[in-house]
Structure formats: structure tokens, C-alpha cells
mmCIF file of C-alpha atoms in Angstrom:
data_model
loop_
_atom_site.group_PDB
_atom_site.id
_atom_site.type_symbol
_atom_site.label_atom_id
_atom_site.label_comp_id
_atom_site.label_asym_id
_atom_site.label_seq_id
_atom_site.Cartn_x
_atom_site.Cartn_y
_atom_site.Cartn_z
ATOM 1 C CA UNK M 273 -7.266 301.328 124.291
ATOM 2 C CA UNK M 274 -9.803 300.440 121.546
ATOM 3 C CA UNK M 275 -11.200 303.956 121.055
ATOM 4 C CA UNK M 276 -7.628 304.806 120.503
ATOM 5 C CA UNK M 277 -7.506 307.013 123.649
ATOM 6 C CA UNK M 278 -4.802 307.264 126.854
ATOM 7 C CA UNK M 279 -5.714 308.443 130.112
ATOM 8 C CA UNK M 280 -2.438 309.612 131.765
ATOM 9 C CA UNK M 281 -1.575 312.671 134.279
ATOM 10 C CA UNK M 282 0.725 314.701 132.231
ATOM 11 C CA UNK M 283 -1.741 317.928 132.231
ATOM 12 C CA UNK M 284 -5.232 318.446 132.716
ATOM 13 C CA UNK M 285 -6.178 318.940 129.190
ATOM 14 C CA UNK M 286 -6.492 316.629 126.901
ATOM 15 C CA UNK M 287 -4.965 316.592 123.388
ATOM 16 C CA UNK M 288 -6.291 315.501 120.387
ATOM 17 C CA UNK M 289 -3.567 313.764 117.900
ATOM 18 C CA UNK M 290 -4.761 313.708 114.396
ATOM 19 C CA UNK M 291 -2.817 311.050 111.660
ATOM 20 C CA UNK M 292 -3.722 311.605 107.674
ATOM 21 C CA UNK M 293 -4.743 308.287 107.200
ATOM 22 C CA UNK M 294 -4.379 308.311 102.572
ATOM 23 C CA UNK M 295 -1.630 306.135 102.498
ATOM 24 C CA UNK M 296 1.502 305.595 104.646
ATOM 25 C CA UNK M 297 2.014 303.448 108.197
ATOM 26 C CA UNK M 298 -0.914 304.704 109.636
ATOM 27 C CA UNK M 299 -1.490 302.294 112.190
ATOM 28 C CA UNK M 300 2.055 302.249 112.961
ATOM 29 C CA UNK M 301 1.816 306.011 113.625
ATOM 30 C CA UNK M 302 -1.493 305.578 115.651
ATOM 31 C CA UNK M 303 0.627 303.014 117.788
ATOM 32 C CA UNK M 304 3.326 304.798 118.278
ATOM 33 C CA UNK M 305 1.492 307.855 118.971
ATOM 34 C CA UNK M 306 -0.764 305.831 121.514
ATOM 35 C CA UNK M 307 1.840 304.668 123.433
ATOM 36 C CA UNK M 308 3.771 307.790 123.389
ATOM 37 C CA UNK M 309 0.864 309.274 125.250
ATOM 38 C CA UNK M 310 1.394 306.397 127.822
ATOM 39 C CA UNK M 311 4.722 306.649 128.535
ATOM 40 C CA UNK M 312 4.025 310.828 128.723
ATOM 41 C CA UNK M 313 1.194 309.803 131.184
ATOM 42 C CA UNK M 314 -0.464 312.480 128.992
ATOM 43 C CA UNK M 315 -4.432 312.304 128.588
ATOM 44 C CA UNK M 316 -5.211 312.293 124.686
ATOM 45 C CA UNK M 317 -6.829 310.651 121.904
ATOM 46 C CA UNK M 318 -5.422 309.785 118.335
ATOM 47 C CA UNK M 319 -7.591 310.224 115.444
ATOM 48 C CA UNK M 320 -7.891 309.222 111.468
ATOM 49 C CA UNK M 321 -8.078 312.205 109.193
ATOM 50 C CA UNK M 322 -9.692 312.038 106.096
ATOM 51 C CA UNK M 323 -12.389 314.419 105.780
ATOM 52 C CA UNK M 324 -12.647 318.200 106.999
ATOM 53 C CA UNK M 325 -15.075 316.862 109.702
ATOM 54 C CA UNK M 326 -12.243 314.888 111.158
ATOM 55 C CA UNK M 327 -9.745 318.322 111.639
ATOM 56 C CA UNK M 328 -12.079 319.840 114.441
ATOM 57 C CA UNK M 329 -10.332 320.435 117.492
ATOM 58 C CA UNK M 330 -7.192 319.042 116.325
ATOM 59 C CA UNK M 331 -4.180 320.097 118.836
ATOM 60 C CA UNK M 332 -1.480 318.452 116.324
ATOM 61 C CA UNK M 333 -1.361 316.481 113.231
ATOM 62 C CA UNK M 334 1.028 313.599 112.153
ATOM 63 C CA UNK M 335 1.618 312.933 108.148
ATOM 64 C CA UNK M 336 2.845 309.604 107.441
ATOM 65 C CA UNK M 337 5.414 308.794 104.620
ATOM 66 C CA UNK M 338 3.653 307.359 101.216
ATOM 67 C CA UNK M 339 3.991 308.511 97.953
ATOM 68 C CA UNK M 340 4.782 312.529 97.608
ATOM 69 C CA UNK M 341 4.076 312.879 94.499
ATOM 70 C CA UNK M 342 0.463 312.055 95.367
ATOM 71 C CA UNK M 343 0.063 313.621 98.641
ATOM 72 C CA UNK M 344 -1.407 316.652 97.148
ATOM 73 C CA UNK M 345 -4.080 314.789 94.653
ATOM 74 C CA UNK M 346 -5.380 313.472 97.885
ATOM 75 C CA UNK M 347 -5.433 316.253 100.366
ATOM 76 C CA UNK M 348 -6.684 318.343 97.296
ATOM 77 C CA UNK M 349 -9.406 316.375 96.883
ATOM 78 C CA UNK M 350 -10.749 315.637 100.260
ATOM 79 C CA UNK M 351 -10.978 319.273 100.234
ATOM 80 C CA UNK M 352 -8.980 319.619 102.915
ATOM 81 C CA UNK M 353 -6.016 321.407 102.063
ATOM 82 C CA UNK M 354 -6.244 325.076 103.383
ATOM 83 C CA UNK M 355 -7.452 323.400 106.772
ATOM 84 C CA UNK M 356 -4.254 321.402 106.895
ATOM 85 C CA UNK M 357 -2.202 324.727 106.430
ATOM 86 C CA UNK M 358 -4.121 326.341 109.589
ATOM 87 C CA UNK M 359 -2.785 323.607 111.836
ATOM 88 C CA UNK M 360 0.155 324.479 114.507
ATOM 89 C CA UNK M 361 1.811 321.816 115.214
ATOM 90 C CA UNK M 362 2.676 318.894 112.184
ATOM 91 C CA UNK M 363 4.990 316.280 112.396
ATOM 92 C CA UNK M 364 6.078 314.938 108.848
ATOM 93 C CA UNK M 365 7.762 311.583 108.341
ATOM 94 C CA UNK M 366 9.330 310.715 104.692
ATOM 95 C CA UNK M 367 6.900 312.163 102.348
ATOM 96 C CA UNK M 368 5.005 313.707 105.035
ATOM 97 C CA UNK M 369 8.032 315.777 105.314
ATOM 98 C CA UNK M 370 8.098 316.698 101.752
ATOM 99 C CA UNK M 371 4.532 317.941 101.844
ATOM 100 C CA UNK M 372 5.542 320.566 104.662
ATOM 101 C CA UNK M 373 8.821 321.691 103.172
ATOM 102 C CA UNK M 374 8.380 325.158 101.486
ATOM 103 C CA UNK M 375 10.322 324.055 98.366
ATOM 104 C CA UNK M 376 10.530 320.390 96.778
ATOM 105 C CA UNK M 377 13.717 319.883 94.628
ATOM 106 C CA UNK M 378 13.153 317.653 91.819
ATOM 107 C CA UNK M 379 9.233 317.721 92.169
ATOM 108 C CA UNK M 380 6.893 316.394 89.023
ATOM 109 C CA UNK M 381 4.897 318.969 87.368
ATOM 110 C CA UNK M 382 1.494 320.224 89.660
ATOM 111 C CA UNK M 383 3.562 318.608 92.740
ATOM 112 C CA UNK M 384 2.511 321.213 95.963
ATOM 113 C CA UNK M 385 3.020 321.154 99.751
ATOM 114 C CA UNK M 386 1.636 322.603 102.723
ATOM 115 C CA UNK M 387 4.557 325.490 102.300
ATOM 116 C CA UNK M 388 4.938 325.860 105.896
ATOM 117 C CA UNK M 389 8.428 324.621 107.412
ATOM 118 C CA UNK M 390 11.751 326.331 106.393
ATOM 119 C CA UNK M 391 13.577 323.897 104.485
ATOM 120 C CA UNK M 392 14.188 322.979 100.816
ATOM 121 C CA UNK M 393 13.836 318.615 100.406
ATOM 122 C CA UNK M 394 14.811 316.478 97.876
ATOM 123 C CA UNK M 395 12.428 313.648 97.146
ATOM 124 C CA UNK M 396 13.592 310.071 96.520
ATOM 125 C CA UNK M 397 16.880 311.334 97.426
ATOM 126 C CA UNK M 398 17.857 307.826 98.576
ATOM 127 C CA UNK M 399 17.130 306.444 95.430
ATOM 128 C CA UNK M 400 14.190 303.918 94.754
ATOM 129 C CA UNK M 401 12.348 301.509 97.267
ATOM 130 C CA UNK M 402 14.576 298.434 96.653
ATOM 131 C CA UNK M 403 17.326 300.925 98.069
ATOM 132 C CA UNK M 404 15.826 301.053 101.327
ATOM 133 C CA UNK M 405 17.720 300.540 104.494
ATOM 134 C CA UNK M 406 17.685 300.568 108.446
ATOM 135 C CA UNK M 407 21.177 302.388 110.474
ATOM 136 C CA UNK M 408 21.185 303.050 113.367
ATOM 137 C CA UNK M 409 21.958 307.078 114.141
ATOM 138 C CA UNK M 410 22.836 309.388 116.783
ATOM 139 C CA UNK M 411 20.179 311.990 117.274
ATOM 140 C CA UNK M 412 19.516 314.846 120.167
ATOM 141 C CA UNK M 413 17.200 312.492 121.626
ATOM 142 C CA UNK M 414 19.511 309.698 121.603
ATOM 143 C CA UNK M 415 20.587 306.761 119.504
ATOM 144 C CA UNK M 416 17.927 304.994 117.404
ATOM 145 C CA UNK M 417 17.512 302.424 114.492
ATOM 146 C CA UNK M 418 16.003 304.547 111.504
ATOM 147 C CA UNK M 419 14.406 302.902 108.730
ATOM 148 C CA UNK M 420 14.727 304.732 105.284
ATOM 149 C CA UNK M 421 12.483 303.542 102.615
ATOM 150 C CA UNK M 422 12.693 306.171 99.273
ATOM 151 C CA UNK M 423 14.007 308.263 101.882
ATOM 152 C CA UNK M 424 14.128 312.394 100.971
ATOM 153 C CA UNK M 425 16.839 314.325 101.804
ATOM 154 C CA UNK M 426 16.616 317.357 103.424
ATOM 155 C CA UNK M 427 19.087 319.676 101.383
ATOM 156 C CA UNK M 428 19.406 323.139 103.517
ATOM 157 C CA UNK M 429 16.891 324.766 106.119
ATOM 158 C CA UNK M 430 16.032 328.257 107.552
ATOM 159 C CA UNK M 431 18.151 329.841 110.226
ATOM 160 C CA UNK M 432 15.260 329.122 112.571
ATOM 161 C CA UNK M 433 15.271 325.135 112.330
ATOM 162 C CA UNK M 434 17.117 323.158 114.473
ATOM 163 C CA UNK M 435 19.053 320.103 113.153
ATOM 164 C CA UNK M 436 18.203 316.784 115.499
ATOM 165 C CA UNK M 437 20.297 314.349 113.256
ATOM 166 C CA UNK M 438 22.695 314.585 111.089
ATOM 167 C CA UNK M 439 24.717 317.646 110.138
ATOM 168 C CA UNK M 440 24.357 320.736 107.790
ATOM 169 C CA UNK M 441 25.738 318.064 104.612
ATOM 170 C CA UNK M 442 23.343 315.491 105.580
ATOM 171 C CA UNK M 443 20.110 316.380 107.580
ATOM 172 C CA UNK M 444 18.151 313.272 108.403
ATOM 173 C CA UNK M 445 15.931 314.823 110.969
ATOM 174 C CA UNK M 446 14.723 318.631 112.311
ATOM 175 C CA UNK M 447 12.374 321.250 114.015
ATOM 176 C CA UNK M 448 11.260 324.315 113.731
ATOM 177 C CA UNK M 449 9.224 326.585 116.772
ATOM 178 C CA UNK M 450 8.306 330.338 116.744
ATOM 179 C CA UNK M 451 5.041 332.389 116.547
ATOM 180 C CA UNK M 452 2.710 329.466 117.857
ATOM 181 C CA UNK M 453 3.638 327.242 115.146
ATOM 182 C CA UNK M 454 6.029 324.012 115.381
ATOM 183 C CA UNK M 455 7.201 321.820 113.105
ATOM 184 C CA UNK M 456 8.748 318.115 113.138
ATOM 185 C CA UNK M 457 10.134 316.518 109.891
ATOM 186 C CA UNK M 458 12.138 313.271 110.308
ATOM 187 C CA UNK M 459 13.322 311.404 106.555
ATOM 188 C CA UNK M 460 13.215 308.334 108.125
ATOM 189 C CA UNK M 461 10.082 306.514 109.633
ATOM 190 C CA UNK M 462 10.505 306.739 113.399
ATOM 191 C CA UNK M 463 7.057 304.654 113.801
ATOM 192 C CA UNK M 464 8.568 301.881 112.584
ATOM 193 C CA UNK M 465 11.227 301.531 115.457
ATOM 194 C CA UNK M 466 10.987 303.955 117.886
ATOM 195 C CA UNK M 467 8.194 305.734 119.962
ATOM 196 C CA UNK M 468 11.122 308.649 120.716
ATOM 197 C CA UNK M 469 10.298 311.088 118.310
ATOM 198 C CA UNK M 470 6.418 310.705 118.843
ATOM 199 C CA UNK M 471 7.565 311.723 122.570
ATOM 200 C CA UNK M 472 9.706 314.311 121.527
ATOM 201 C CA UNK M 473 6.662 315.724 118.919
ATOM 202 C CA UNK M 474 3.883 315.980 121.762
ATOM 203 C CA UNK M 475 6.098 316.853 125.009
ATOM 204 C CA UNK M 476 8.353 319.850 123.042
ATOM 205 C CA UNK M 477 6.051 320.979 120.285
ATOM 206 C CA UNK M 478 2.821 320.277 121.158
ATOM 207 C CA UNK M 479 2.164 320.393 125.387
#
């Protein structure tokens, strides 16, 4: 698949994928997004955003983890911010999770996000990067080996987001659907283990 593209049977149309591609396992999301396709037997292609040029026709749009406090700086100036907002269905690993939460807890001064999924996360929750670790959870869509690195924590969500792992104390990964707009946040970094939730994103929020 070198044009990054899968031709499956899943539905006629096909679905274009789009990964911010500042910082963050970007080619492990492309992957796993690739091959989720594949075993979907879904037609798509998976793009690299970085420009507003790149957003056109974009059915969904994956944001890696990286730095949070910087997301912003870089969307902001690739002048792509407000475009990012308009998009239906985003999937947010790590920091990409913190940059769709509607409120950050313990965010650095001129920190913003996206504002657009009901839930309040904490970043660096975990505690620094040489506090990074892999366990293996129990999630709706099964068991799994999550790897945390300067995880987030998400701390309480709206009464329209459903929990996938963890509990109300500890929420490690959720969803939220309604009014043509779905959203995906894991705190973890499913690309790095796991092609589940990339299934899960493009069957049950995105098709």
C-alpha cells in the first residue's frame, strides 16, 4: 500500500482518514489506521495533515499523542485551527485527547483545545515520561496491552460520553456520538499495540 490506500468491500464509498502529522507516532497511527481499513475490508485512504490544503474532504481525523502543551502553537500556526473544529469525527490519543477535551486541568498559561468533546482532562496526570508504563486492561472492545507514556487522565465527562475503559474514578478510554459529531479519546496510545480501537474509531464513529 505505498500511496497509503486500502481497497476493501466494506461500503461503496470511500473514506478519507486524515492523521496531524506535528509530532506524535504518526506512522504508527498511519499503520494502524491502514491496516484497520484491511481487516474492515473498508475502501479508504490515510492522509498527513499539515496544511489547510490537506483537510479537504476529510471523513475523520486522528490526533496523535506529543506534547499538549504545544499542540496549539502548531495547529495555530499552520492556520488550521477553526478547520480542525469543523471536523465530525476525531479520534484523540494522549495529548491528542487533551486538545479535544473542553476543559484542561492544570494547563500552562495560553494552553487551548479544540473545545469539542465533553470531558474535563488532566495533563501529565501519570506523572513524567520516565513514569511511563504498558498494562494490560479490560475495555468494551476487549482486553488489550495499553502503553501510557505522560499519560492524561481523564477526570469526569458529560452525561453523553460513554466510558470504554476504566470506571467513573479512573477513565482511561471514551466516546461521545450525537448531532453528526463523534468523538474517540483513548489516554493511552492504542497504535502502539493494538489496531482495535482504530477499528472501533472507523466502523462505530465514522462508517
Amino acid at each position: 500500500m505505498p500511496n497509503g490506500e486500502f481497497k476493501g468491500f466494506m461500503r461503496k464509498k470511500k473514506i478519507r482518514i486524515g492523521i496531524l502529522a506535528f509530532q506524535g507516532g504518526v506512522a504508527e497511527h498511519k499503520e494502524a489506521s491502514l491496516q484497520a481499513l484491511k481487516n474492515l475490508k473498508q475502501d479508504g485512504e490515510v492522509v498527513l495533515i499539515r496544511s489547510r490544503k490537506d483537510i479537504k474532504n476529510l471523513d475523520a481525523l486522528i490526533l496523535p499523542g506529543g506534547e499538549s502543551t504545544v499542540f496549539y502553537k502548531l495547529v495555530l500556526n499552520a492556520g488550521i485551527f477553526q478547520e480542525l473544529k469543523k471536523i465530525k469525527n476525531i479520534f484523540g490519543t494522549c495529548a491528542g485527547a487533551i486538545f479535544i477535551a473542553k476543559n484542561i486541568k492544570n494547563k500552562i498559561k495560553g494552553q487551548k483545545s479544540l473545545e469539542v468533546m465533553d470531558m474535563e482532562v488532566d495533563r501529565n496526570a501519570y506523572g513524567a515520561q520516565g513514569e511511563s508504563f504498558e498494562e494490560n486492561i479490560e475495555t468494551k472492545l476487549g482486553k488489550i496491552n495499553a502503553v501510557f507514556i505522560r499519560a492524561p487522565k481523564i477526570k469526569k465527562v458529560g452525561k453523553n460520553v460513554t466510558i470504554l475503559a476504566g470506571n467513573k474514578k479512573n477513565i482511561i478510554a471514551c466516546e461521545e456520538r450525537g448531532k453528526g459529531r463523534n468523538y474517540l479519546a483513548t489516554c493511552f496510545h492504542p497504535e502502539l499495540s493494538t489496531t482495535k480501537f482504530h477499528e472501533y474509531f472507523i466502523k462505530n464513529l465514522v462508517l
